[in-house]
Coordinates of C-alpha atoms in Angstrom, one line a residue:
M269 CA 26.9 3.9 -14.1
M270 CA 24.2 3.2 -11.7
R271 CA 25.1 -0.5 -11.8
N272 CA 28.6 0.3 -10.8
L273 CA 27.4 2.3 -7.9
S274 CA 25.0 -0.5 -6.7
L275 CA 22.1 2.0 -6.9
V276 CA 18.6 1.1 -7.6
V277 CA 16.6 4.0 -9.4
L278 CA 13.2 4.5 -7.9
G279 CA 12.0 7.6 -9.8
V280 CA 12.8 10.2 -7.2
A281 CA 15.3 8.6 -4.9
L282 CA 18.5 6.5 -5.3
M283 CA 18.5 3.5 -3.1
T284 CA 21.6 1.4 -2.5
T285 CA 21.3 -2.4 -2.6
K286 CA 23.1 -2.2 0.8
G287 CA 20.0 -0.4 2.2
V288 CA 21.3 3.0 2.4
A289 CA 19.2 5.7 0.7
E290 CA 20.6 8.9 -0.9
A291 CA 17.3 10.6 0.1
R292 CA 15.2 10.1 3.2
W293 CA 12.1 8.0 2.6
L294 CA 8.9 9.4 3.8
S295 CA 7.5 5.9 4.6
V296 CA 9.0 2.5 5.4
D297 CA 11.2 0.6 2.9
P298 CA 8.8 -0.3 0.2
V299 CA 10.4 -3.7 -0.5
Q300 CA 11.0 -4.9 3.0
A301 CA 7.8 -3.8 4.7
Q302 CA 4.9 -5.4 3.0
P303 CA 6.1 -6.6 -0.4
N304 CA 2.6 -8.0 -1.4
S305 CA 0.9 -4.7 -0.7
P306 CA 0.2 -2.4 -3.7
I307 CA 0.3 0.5 -1.2
T308 CA 3.8 -0.1 0.4
F309 CA 5.4 -1.5 -2.9
N310 CA 4.8 1.6 -4.7
R311 CA 7.9 3.1 -6.1
Y312 CA 6.4 6.6 -6.6
H313 CA 4.6 6.8 -3.2
Y314 CA 7.6 8.8 -1.9
A315 CA 6.5 11.6 -4.3
A316 CA 2.7 11.2 -4.0
N317 CA 2.7 9.2 -7.3
N318 CA 4.1 12.3 -9.2
P319 CA 7.9 12.2 -9.3
Y320 CA 8.0 15.2 -11.6
K321 CA 6.1 17.5 -9.2
F322 CA 6.4 16.2 -5.6
T323 CA 10.0 15.9 -4.9
D324 CA 10.8 16.3 -1.2
P325 CA 14.2 14.7 -0.5
D326 CA 14.4 16.1 3.1
G327 CA 10.9 15.8 4.2
R328 CA 10.6 19.5 5.3
E329 CA 6.9 20.3 4.7
V330 CA 3.4 20.2 6.3
K331 CA 2.1 16.7 5.3
G332 CA -0.8 14.3 5.9
Q333 CA -0.1 10.9 7.1
Y334 CA -2.3 7.8 7.5
H335 CA -2.0 4.5 9.2
Q336 CA -4.2 1.4 9.6
V337 CA -6.3 1.2 12.9
V338 CA -8.4 -1.8 12.0
P339 CA -8.4 -4.0 8.9
G340 CA -9.7 -2.0 6.1
A341 CA -9.9 1.4 7.8
Y342 CA -7.2 4.1 8.2
H343 CA -6.6 7.1 10.5
L344 CA -5.6 10.4 9.1
S345 CA -3.4 13.0 10.9
I346 CA -1.1 15.9 10.0
R347 CA 2.6 16.1 10.6
V348 CA 4.7 19.3 10.5
T349 CA 8.5 19.1 10.1
P350 CA 9.2 22.9 9.6
D351 CA 11.9 24.2 7.2
N352 CA 12.7 26.9 9.7
Q353 CA 14.0 24.5 12.4
A354 CA 15.7 27.3 14.5
A355 CA 12.2 28.9 15.2
Y356 CA 10.9 25.8 17.0
K357 CA 14.0 24.6 18.7
D358 CA 12.7 25.3 22.2
D359 CA 9.0 25.1 21.4
P360 CA 7.3 22.6 23.8
R361 CA 4.7 21.7 21.2
F362 CA 7.4 20.2 19.1
L363 CA 9.4 16.9 19.5
T364 CA 12.7 15.9 18.1
D365 CA 13.0 13.0 15.8
S366 CA 15.6 10.7 17.2
A367 CA 16.6 9.5 13.8
T368 CA 17.0 12.8 11.9
G369 CA 17.4 15.4 14.8
Q370 CA 14.6 17.3 13.1
R371 CA 11.9 19.1 15.2
Y372 CA 8.3 18.0 14.4
T373 CA 4.8 18.0 15.7
T374 CA 1.5 16.4 14.7
F375 CA -2.1 17.3 14.7
G376 CA -4.6 14.5 15.4
A377 CA -7.7 13.6 17.3
G378 CA -9.5 10.7 18.7
P379 CA -12.3 9.5 21.0
E380 CA -12.1 10.5 24.6
L381 CA -14.6 10.8 27.5
G382 CA -16.4 14.1 27.6
N383 CA -16.6 16.5 30.5
P384 CA -18.1 14.9 33.5
V385 CA -21.5 16.0 34.9
A386 CA -22.1 16.3 38.6
F387 CA -24.9 14.2 40.2
P388 CA -26.3 14.4 43.8
S389 CA -24.8 11.6 45.8
S390 CA -28.2 10.4 47.0
L391 CA -28.7 9.2 43.4
I392 CA -25.7 6.9 43.5
F393 CA -23.6 6.7 46.7
P394 CA -24.6 8.0 50.2
I395 CA -20.9 8.6 51.1
Q396 CA -20.0 11.6 48.9
P397 CA -22.1 14.8 48.4
I398 CA -21.4 15.0 44.7
I399 CA -20.0 12.5 42.2
K400 CA -19.0 13.3 38.6
I401 CA -19.8 10.8 35.7
P402 CA -18.7 11.2 32.2
T403 CA -21.8 11.4 29.9
A404 CA -20.3 11.2 26.4
V405 CA -17.5 10.3 24.1
N406 CA -16.2 13.4 22.3
L407 CA -13.8 14.0 19.4
V408 CA -10.7 15.3 21.2
S409 CA -7.6 16.8 19.4
N410 CA -4.0 16.9 20.7
N411 CA -0.6 17.5 19.4
N412 CA 1.7 14.5 19.2
R413 CA -0.8 11.8 20.1
P414 CA 1.4 8.7 20.5
S415 CA -0.2 6.9 17.6
D416 CA 0.5 9.9 15.4
A417 CA 3.9 11.1 16.6
E418 CA 5.7 7.7 17.1
R419 CA 5.9 6.1 13.8
S420 CA 7.6 3.1 15.2
T421 CA 4.1 2.1 16.5
H422 CA 2.7 2.1 12.9
P423 CA 5.7 1.2 10.6
S424 CA 3.5 1.0 7.6
S425 CA 2.3 4.7 7.9
N426 CA 2.4 6.7 4.7
D427 CA 2.6 10.4 3.8
L428 CA 0.2 12.5 1.7
P429 CA 1.2 16.0 0.2
V430 CA -0.3 19.2 1.5
A431 CA 0.1 22.3 -0.5
M432 CA 0.6 25.5 1.4
P433 CA -2.3 27.8 0.6
S434 CA -1.4 31.0 -1.3
Q435 CA -2.7 33.3 1.4
Y436 CA 0.4 32.6 3.6
A437 CA 3.6 34.4 2.9
N438 CA 5.8 31.4 4.3
E439 CA 5.5 28.2 6.0
D440 CA 5.8 29.7 9.5
Q441 CA 2.4 31.6 8.9
F442 CA 0.8 28.4 7.7
I443 CA 2.0 26.5 10.8
G444 CA 0.8 29.3 13.1
A445 CA -2.7 29.2 11.4
L446 CA -2.8 25.4 12.1
F447 CA -2.0 26.0 15.8
S448 CA -4.6 28.8 16.2
A449 CA -7.4 26.8 14.4
D450 CA -6.6 23.7 16.5
A451 CA -6.6 25.9 19.7
N452 CA -10.0 27.2 18.9
Y453 CA -11.5 23.8 18.5
K454 CA -13.3 23.1 21.9
D455 CA -13.1 19.2 21.8
N456 CA -16.9 19.1 22.3
V457 CA -18.1 17.4 19.2
P458 CA -19.6 13.9 19.9
Y459 CA -17.5 11.1 18.3
G460 CA -19.1 9.4 15.5
L461 CA -19.8 5.6 15.8
P462 CA -17.9 3.3 13.8
G463 CA -19.6 2.6 10.5
G464 CA -22.1 5.4 11.1
T465 CA -22.4 9.0 10.5
G466 CA -21.0 12.0 12.4
Y467 CA -17.4 13.1 12.9
N468 CA -14.2 11.2 13.7
S469 CA -10.4 11.7 13.6
N470 CA -10.5 11.9 9.8
S471 CA -13.1 14.5 10.0
Y472 CA -10.9 16.5 12.2
A473 CA -7.8 16.3 10.0
N474 CA -9.6 17.4 6.9
G475 CA -11.7 19.9 8.9
L476 CA -8.5 21.6 10.3
L477 CA -6.9 21.8 6.9
Q478 CA -10.0 23.2 5.2
A479 CA -10.3 25.7 8.0
V480 CA -6.9 27.2 7.2
G481 CA -7.5 27.3 3.5
A482 CA -5.7 24.0 2.6
Q483 CA -7.1 21.1 0.4
P484 CA -8.4 18.0 2.3
L485 CA -6.3 14.8 2.5
V486 CA -7.3 12.2 -0.1
A487 CA -5.7 8.7 0.7
P488 CA -5.5 5.7 -1.6
V489 CA -7.1 3.6 1.2
R490 CA -10.4 3.7 3.0
T491 CA -10.5 6.6 5.6
P492 CA -14.1 6.6 7.0
L493 CA -15.7 10.0 7.4
S494 CA -12.9 11.9 5.8
D495 CA -15.4 13.1 3.3
N496 CA -17.4 14.7 6.2
P497 CA -15.0 17.3 7.7
L498 CA -15.6 19.2 10.8
P499 CA -17.2 22.6 9.8
K500 CA -15.0 25.6 9.7
K501 CA -17.0 27.2 12.5
D502 CA -15.7 24.5 15.0
F503 CA -12.2 26.1 14.4
E504 CA -13.2 29.6 15.0
K505 CA -13.5 31.6 18.3

């Protein structure tokens, strides 16, 4: 029967040989993107390697996502496509997916220059009485950072499951907790040096999830410092 319909069975989704999927893939086409990669050519990655438990044909959940930033190192972030779409229709914190029409937002962080410090002009230039110079690179969080929100910039990005903690009555409460915790983070933690210790974007993603009672993201690729999440106190007032 499947042969007559020109469908290929991939465990949790039916995909036609003409390139039309009967369920929306949460990552790029596993055959066309990077056919030699064991990560992209994974017929069950759509369901987090567990087609019996993690079936999500419409993609409506809180999820982790990762993409490569340099060879051998990946960046983690959190993507929210709420089930209660109407509640976020006019919410400026959300964007609209041009392909699906779904409202979504992302939580992510990266290195940015810290707050500048004022110095007397006599120490630098005699023209201005005060000059401000950035003194550090901090780990700064933002919703919908371009590298997180626009998947077209990272076509090989993949998803990771995030289970809603039992302490929340519904997904809207969970989403609200993520926004509250992120708002409490003061963007003042020094950014960890590559290859060293400290905190980076992966530390932020897992720290945020743990701060709201969720489990940290575990990716099948190298995500430096994901095992060193930001402490819960950094997400509290």
